[in-house]
Amino acid sequence: MKEDDIWAYAEEHSSPEPPLLSGLNRETNLTQVYPRMLAGHMQGTLLRMISHMLRPSRVLEIGTFTGYSALCFAEGLAPRTPGDNEGWGVHTIEVNPEQEKIIRKYFREAGAEERITLHIGDAMQIIPGLGLTWDLVYIDADKPNYLAYYEMVFPNVRTGGFILADNALWDGKVLLSHAKMDKDAQGISAYNDFVRSDNRVENLLVPFRDGLMIARKL
Ligand SMILES: C[S@@+](CC[C@H](N)C(=O)[O-])C[C@H]1O[C@@H](n2cnc3c(N)ncnc32)[C@H](O)[C@@H]1O
């Protein structure tokens, strides 16, 4: 059995991509230089499932791109309660201001503007000013900074909260010797090593798509 066939079978036997997300997927492919950065049908469904399972009140996403994964997280949010006003929803950070138009267009079309706050700017600068406690953090931006993001958000993740990191296998380059790795692979590799040895979390590297590192704060 070929891996591609298995993947195709899995995709055929999963719920189809919702029309709004498939429209965003199509527009991303038509208009963006690196459309592969988008989560896409299968990963997006996994993130949406995780969000539905956790029912988070506050989600931080680092790396919005065209907004696909932010829309997936937004679907599983816990209902807003009167005590939840402070920062409730998905906060997503994108450094590239050219993305703003398409992101806002799809947040609007999805009716998700109340549930998602878009921050345009460098996550390194924005995160310290947010001052919120997170149920779920998704790291999906510049790879050399993965570990810096982890350290930065960790004190503000609640006990029992989760930190997910995408591209944890980086196209298999994490298996190379350190000398042969590029800066991105080194960043991911350092992240995986650190999380694995961090006794403040339980972790699982899921070899799904390009790898998803899941850490649960103890
Ligand atoms: C892999 S894409 C995100 C994909 C998106 N999460 C999804 O699944 O559809 C990474 C994004 O991170 C953004 N990015 C890179 N460095 C960043 C930084 N320092 N702060 C905020 N965003 C950054 C890039 O511009 C890019 O749009």
mmCIF file of C-alpha atoms and ligand atoms in Angstrom:
data_model
loop_
_atom_site.group_PDB
_atom_site.id
_atom_site.type_symbol
_atom_site.label_atom_id
_atom_site.label_comp_id
_atom_site.label_asym_id
_atom_site.label_seq_id
_atom_site.Cartn_x
_atom_site.Cartn_y
_atom_site.Cartn_z
ATOM 1 C CA MET A 1 0.000 0.000 0.000
ATOM 2 C CA LYS A 2 1.409 3.356 -1.017
ATOM 3 C CA GLU A 3 1.345 6.235 1.431
ATOM 4 C CA ASP A 4 -0.396 8.458 -1.157
ATOM 5 C CA ASP A 5 -3.161 5.889 -1.594
ATOM 6 C CA ILE A 6 -3.641 5.646 2.164
ATOM 7 C CA TRP A 7 -3.843 9.431 2.371
ATOM 8 C CA ALA A 8 -6.360 9.596 -0.487
ATOM 9 C CA TYR A 9 -8.460 6.904 1.198
ATOM 10 C CA ALA A 10 -8.342 8.772 4.523
ATOM 11 C CA GLU A 11 -9.392 12.002 2.808
ATOM 12 C CA GLU A 12 -12.256 10.304 0.961
ATOM 13 C CA HIS A 13 -13.472 8.866 4.260
ATOM 14 C CA SER A 14 -13.382 12.163 6.128
ATOM 15 C CA SER A 15 -16.057 14.856 6.080
ATOM 16 C CA PRO A 16 -15.656 17.088 3.020
ATOM 17 C CA GLU A 17 -14.107 20.518 3.279
ATOM 18 C CA PRO A 18 -16.840 23.072 4.118
ATOM 19 C CA PRO A 19 -17.630 25.350 1.126
ATOM 20 C CA LEU A 20 -16.302 28.541 2.720
ATOM 21 C CA LEU A 21 -12.980 26.900 3.560
ATOM 22 C CA SER A 22 -12.689 25.315 0.139
ATOM 23 C CA GLY A 23 -13.267 28.805 -1.340
ATOM 24 C CA LEU A 24 -10.469 30.177 0.847
ATOM 25 C CA ASN A 25 -8.273 27.222 -0.102
ATOM 26 C CA ARG A 26 -8.913 27.913 -3.811
ATOM 27 C CA GLU A 27 -8.315 31.655 -3.510
ATOM 28 C CA THR A 28 -5.129 31.038 -1.516
ATOM 29 C CA ASN A 29 -3.859 28.745 -4.267
ATOM 30 C CA LEU A 30 -4.710 31.304 -6.943
ATOM 31 C CA THR A 31 -3.292 34.377 -5.226
ATOM 32 C CA GLN A 32 -0.503 33.420 -2.817
ATOM 33 C CA VAL A 33 3.138 32.749 -3.618
ATOM 34 C CA TYR A 34 3.402 29.885 -1.095
ATOM 35 C CA PRO A 35 -0.096 28.362 -0.922
ATOM 36 C CA ARG A 36 1.297 25.200 0.671
ATOM 37 C CA MET A 37 1.509 27.094 3.958
ATOM 38 C CA LEU A 38 -2.279 26.816 4.299
ATOM 39 C CA ALA A 39 -3.497 24.129 6.726
ATOM 40 C CA GLY A 40 -5.909 22.648 4.166
ATOM 41 C CA HIS A 41 -8.723 20.149 4.365
ATOM 42 C CA MET A 42 -7.291 17.355 6.515
ATOM 43 C CA GLN A 43 -5.169 19.388 8.906
ATOM 44 C CA GLY A 44 -7.881 22.013 9.196
ATOM 45 C CA THR A 45 -10.393 19.321 10.108
ATOM 46 C CA LEU A 46 -8.015 17.952 12.739
ATOM 47 C CA LEU A 47 -7.575 21.430 14.260
ATOM 48 C CA ARG A 48 -11.324 21.995 14.218
ATOM 49 C CA MET A 49 -11.865 18.624 15.927
ATOM 50 C CA ILE A 50 -9.261 19.489 18.581
ATOM 51 C CA SER A 51 -10.966 22.805 19.188
ATOM 52 C CA HIS A 52 -14.362 21.118 19.502
ATOM 53 C CA MET A 53 -12.884 18.591 21.948
ATOM 54 C CA LEU A 54 -11.229 21.214 24.138
ATOM 55 C CA ARG A 55 -13.901 23.930 23.864
ATOM 56 C CA PRO A 56 -11.310 26.655 24.550
ATOM 57 C CA SER A 57 -12.233 30.193 25.568
ATOM 58 C CA ARG A 58 -8.935 31.753 24.521
ATOM 59 C CA VAL A 59 -6.802 30.535 21.631
ATOM 60 C CA LEU A 60 -3.551 32.106 20.473
ATOM 61 C CA GLU A 61 -2.407 31.406 16.921
ATOM 62 C CA ILE A 62 1.057 32.532 15.824
ATOM 63 C CA GLY A 63 1.067 32.739 12.002
ATOM 64 C CA THR A 64 -2.312 33.480 10.350
ATOM 65 C CA PHE A 65 -1.360 33.369 6.633
ATOM 66 C CA THR A 66 -4.800 33.569 4.926
ATOM 67 C CA GLY A 67 -6.793 32.676 8.048
ATOM 68 C CA TYR A 68 -7.710 29.050 7.340
ATOM 69 C CA SER A 69 -6.588 27.504 10.636
ATOM 70 C CA ALA A 70 -7.898 30.469 12.667
ATOM 71 C CA LEU A 71 -11.367 29.812 11.199
ATOM 72 C CA CYS A 72 -11.042 26.145 12.165
ATOM 73 C CA PHE A 73 -10.149 26.962 15.789
ATOM 74 C CA ALA A 74 -12.944 29.540 16.013
ATOM 75 C CA GLU A 75 -15.589 26.897 15.368
ATOM 76 C CA GLY A 76 -14.889 24.968 18.567
ATOM 77 C CA LEU A 77 -14.811 27.905 20.976
ATOM 78 C CA ALA A 78 -16.756 27.603 24.214
ATOM 79 C CA PRO A 79 -19.769 29.914 24.274
ATOM 80 C CA ARG A 80 -18.926 33.357 25.602
ATOM 81 C CA THR A 81 -20.095 33.769 29.215
ATOM 82 C CA PRO A 82 -20.461 37.080 31.103
ATOM 83 C CA GLY A 83 -17.203 36.370 32.987
ATOM 84 C CA ASP A 84 -15.435 35.581 29.727
ATOM 85 C CA ASN A 85 -15.400 39.032 28.201
ATOM 86 C CA GLU A 86 -11.702 39.575 28.725
ATOM 87 C CA GLY A 87 -10.001 38.348 25.562
ATOM 88 C CA TRP A 88 -12.503 35.592 24.686
ATOM 89 C CA GLY A 89 -11.958 34.127 21.230
ATOM 90 C CA VAL A 90 -9.121 33.343 18.856
ATOM 91 C CA HIS A 91 -6.233 35.808 18.727
ATOM 92 C CA THR A 92 -4.196 35.323 15.588
ATOM 93 C CA ILE A 93 -0.976 37.125 14.661
ATOM 94 C CA GLU A 94 0.324 37.763 11.132
ATOM 95 C CA VAL A 95 3.471 39.748 10.385
ATOM 96 C CA ASN A 96 2.714 40.376 6.710
ATOM 97 C CA PRO A 97 0.243 43.276 6.282
ATOM 98 C CA GLU A 98 -0.432 42.209 2.679
ATOM 99 C CA GLN A 99 -2.381 39.245 4.052
ATOM 100 C CA GLU A 100 -4.861 41.415 5.919
ATOM 101 C CA LYS A 101 -7.314 41.913 3.060
ATOM 102 C CA ILE A 102 -7.922 38.236 2.310
ATOM 103 C CA ILE A 103 -7.934 37.315 6.016
ATOM 104 C CA ARG A 104 -10.589 39.909 6.869
ATOM 105 C CA LYS A 105 -12.633 39.015 3.796
ATOM 106 C CA TYR A 106 -12.987 35.394 4.901
ATOM 107 C CA PHE A 107 -13.461 36.190 8.603
ATOM 108 C CA ARG A 108 -16.330 38.455 7.496
ATOM 109 C CA GLU A 109 -17.830 35.873 5.112
ATOM 110 C CA ALA A 110 -17.671 33.259 7.863
ATOM 111 C CA GLY A 111 -19.394 35.620 10.303
ATOM 112 C CA ALA A 112 -16.386 35.081 12.565
ATOM 113 C CA GLU A 113 -15.315 38.678 13.158
ATOM 114 C CA GLU A 114 -16.618 38.594 16.741
ATOM 115 C CA ARG A 115 -14.774 35.373 17.470
ATOM 116 C CA ILE A 116 -11.375 36.161 15.945
ATOM 117 C CA THR A 117 -9.089 39.098 16.709
ATOM 118 C CA LEU A 118 -6.458 39.666 14.046
ATOM 119 C CA HIS A 119 -3.183 41.271 15.143
ATOM 120 C CA ILE A 120 -0.962 42.480 12.318
ATOM 121 C CA GLY A 121 2.687 42.669 13.335
ATOM 122 C CA ASP A 122 5.610 40.646 14.633
ATOM 123 C CA ALA A 123 4.428 38.004 17.106
ATOM 124 C CA MET A 124 7.554 38.581 19.201
ATOM 125 C CA GLN A 125 6.417 42.159 19.803
ATOM 126 C CA ILE A 126 2.692 41.478 20.093
ATOM 127 C CA ILE A 127 2.530 38.453 22.416
ATOM 128 C CA PRO A 128 3.952 40.154 25.541
ATOM 129 C CA GLY A 129 1.305 42.873 25.290
ATOM 130 C CA LEU A 130 -1.701 40.526 25.097
ATOM 131 C CA GLY A 131 -1.747 39.695 28.814
ATOM 132 C CA LEU A 132 -4.220 36.802 28.488
ATOM 133 C CA THR A 133 -4.239 33.226 29.752
ATOM 134 C CA TRP A 134 -4.469 30.673 26.953
ATOM 135 C CA ASP A 135 -6.307 27.364 26.785
ATOM 136 C CA LEU A 136 -4.685 26.545 23.465
ATOM 137 C CA VAL A 137 -1.709 27.944 21.543
ATOM 138 C CA TYR A 138 -0.885 27.060 17.934
ATOM 139 C CA ILE A 139 2.656 27.858 16.780
ATOM 140 C CA ASP A 140 2.826 28.035 12.975
ATOM 141 C CA ALA A 141 5.112 30.977 12.078
ATOM 142 C CA ASP A 142 8.879 31.415 11.529
ATOM 143 C CA LYS A 143 10.558 28.131 12.413
ATOM 144 C CA PRO A 144 13.790 29.464 14.007
ATOM 145 C CA ASN A 145 11.643 31.163 16.657
ATOM 146 C CA TYR A 146 9.482 28.197 17.645
ATOM 147 C CA LEU A 147 11.309 27.697 20.930
ATOM 148 C CA ALA A 148 11.269 31.416 21.720
ATOM 149 C CA TYR A 149 7.485 31.440 21.177
ATOM 150 C CA TYR A 150 7.097 28.391 23.440
ATOM 151 C CA GLU A 151 9.094 30.021 26.250
ATOM 152 C CA MET A 152 7.242 33.294 25.765
ATOM 153 C CA VAL A 153 3.729 31.834 25.943
ATOM 154 C CA PHE A 154 4.382 29.081 28.484
ATOM 155 C CA PRO A 155 3.740 31.101 31.677
ATOM 156 C CA ASN A 156 0.416 32.245 30.201
ATOM 157 C CA VAL A 157 -0.861 28.793 29.240
ATOM 158 C CA ARG A 158 -3.202 27.519 31.922
ATOM 159 C CA THR A 159 -2.437 24.240 33.675
ATOM 160 C CA GLY A 160 -4.011 21.545 31.504
ATOM 161 C CA GLY A 161 -3.783 23.816 28.453
ATOM 162 C CA PHE A 162 -2.162 22.797 25.170
ATOM 163 C CA ILE A 163 0.589 24.111 22.912
ATOM 164 C CA LEU A 164 0.476 22.733 19.362
ATOM 165 C CA ALA A 165 3.301 23.270 16.889
ATOM 166 C CA ASP A 166 2.917 22.598 13.178
ATOM 167 C CA ASN A 167 5.624 21.289 10.825
ATOM 168 C CA ALA A 168 7.328 19.357 13.609
ATOM 169 C CA LEU A 169 8.843 16.975 11.030
ATOM 170 C CA TRP A 170 9.785 19.717 8.548
ATOM 171 C CA ASP A 171 9.615 17.488 5.513
ATOM 172 C CA GLY A 172 11.806 14.895 7.251
ATOM 173 C CA LYS A 173 14.712 17.324 7.601
ATOM 174 C CA VAL A 174 14.693 16.896 11.387
ATOM 175 C CA LEU A 175 16.364 13.519 10.721
ATOM 176 C CA LEU A 176 19.446 15.131 9.155
ATOM 177 C CA SER A 177 22.645 15.694 11.119
ATOM 178 C CA HIS A 178 22.756 19.123 12.733
ATOM 179 C CA ALA A 179 25.455 20.303 10.288
ATOM 180 C CA LYS A 180 23.242 19.468 7.286
ATOM 181 C CA MET A 181 20.143 21.207 8.617
ATOM 182 C CA ASP A 182 19.136 24.664 7.424
ATOM 183 C CA LYS A 183 18.088 27.303 9.969
ATOM 184 C CA ASP A 184 14.429 26.279 9.832
ATOM 185 C CA ALA A 185 15.198 22.598 10.429
ATOM 186 C CA GLN A 186 17.520 23.540 13.287
ATOM 187 C CA GLY A 187 14.752 25.625 14.844
ATOM 188 C CA ILE A 188 12.249 22.793 14.635
ATOM 189 C CA SER A 189 14.761 20.233 15.849
ATOM 190 C CA ALA A 190 15.684 22.385 18.867
ATOM 191 C CA TYR A 191 11.975 22.809 19.578
ATOM 192 C CA ASN A 192 11.261 19.068 19.451
ATOM 193 C CA ASP A 193 14.272 18.262 21.667
ATOM 194 C CA PHE A 194 13.321 20.910 24.203
ATOM 195 C CA VAL A 195 9.663 19.922 24.443
ATOM 196 C CA ARG A 196 10.578 16.250 24.757
ATOM 197 C CA SER A 197 12.835 16.978 27.741
ATOM 198 C CA ASP A 198 10.543 19.558 29.365
ATOM 199 C CA ASN A 199 9.150 17.903 32.496
ATOM 200 C CA ARG A 200 6.464 20.582 32.765
ATOM 201 C CA VAL A 201 4.554 18.963 29.875
ATOM 202 C CA GLU A 202 3.371 15.656 28.489
ATOM 203 C CA ASN A 203 4.016 15.586 24.751
ATOM 204 C CA LEU A 204 3.220 13.665 21.589
ATOM 205 C CA LEU A 205 4.751 14.177 18.158
ATOM 206 C CA VAL A 206 1.993 13.087 15.792
ATOM 207 C CA PRO A 207 3.404 12.087 12.364
ATOM 208 C CA PHE A 208 0.354 13.511 10.594
ATOM 209 C CA ARG A 209 1.058 15.484 7.426
ATOM 210 C CA ASP A 210 4.224 17.519 8.220
ATOM 211 C CA GLY A 211 4.090 16.613 11.917
ATOM 212 C CA LEU A 212 2.141 18.122 14.781
ATOM 213 C CA MET A 213 3.810 18.436 18.184
ATOM 214 C CA ILE A 214 1.263 18.436 20.985
ATOM 215 C CA ALA A 215 2.289 19.502 24.486
ATOM 216 C CA ARG A 216 -0.053 19.472 27.479
ATOM 217 C CA LYS A 217 0.958 21.645 30.412
ATOM 218 C CA LEU A 218 1.024 19.631 33.639
HETATM 219 C C1 LIG B 1 2.629 28.418 7.694
HETATM 220 S S1 LIG B 1 1.948 30.023 7.551
HETATM 221 C C2 LIG B 1 0.549 29.918 8.635
HETATM 222 C C3 LIG B 1 -0.538 29.034 8.101
HETATM 223 C C4 LIG B 1 -1.843 29.147 8.833
HETATM 224 N N1 LIG B 1 -1.685 28.938 10.256
HETATM 225 C C5 LIG B 1 -2.776 28.096 8.289
HETATM 226 O O1 LIG B 1 -2.710 26.956 8.771
HETATM 227 O O2 LIG B 1 -3.536 28.373 7.347
HETATM 228 C C6 LIG B 1 3.071 31.001 8.478
HETATM 229 C C7 LIG B 1 2.690 32.469 8.567
HETATM 230 O O3 LIG B 1 3.459 33.038 9.636
HETATM 231 C C8 LIG B 1 3.754 34.369 9.301
HETATM 232 N N2 LIG B 1 4.882 34.827 10.126
HETATM 233 C C9 LIG B 1 6.211 34.589 9.935
HETATM 234 N N3 LIG B 1 6.925 35.191 10.889
HETATM 235 C C10 LIG B 1 6.060 35.804 11.719
HETATM 236 C C11 LIG B 1 6.187 36.607 12.886
HETATM 237 N N4 LIG B 1 7.390 36.888 13.403
HETATM 238 N N5 LIG B 1 5.079 37.082 13.475
HETATM 239 C C12 LIG B 1 3.838 36.797 12.959
HETATM 240 N N6 LIG B 1 3.661 36.058 11.846
HETATM 241 C C13 LIG B 1 4.738 35.565 11.228
HETATM 242 C C14 LIG B 1 4.052 34.298 7.804
HETATM 243 O O4 LIG B 1 3.946 35.572 7.194
HETATM 244 C C15 LIG B 1 3.021 33.286 7.326
HETATM 245 O O5 LIG B 1 1.861 33.924 6.839
#
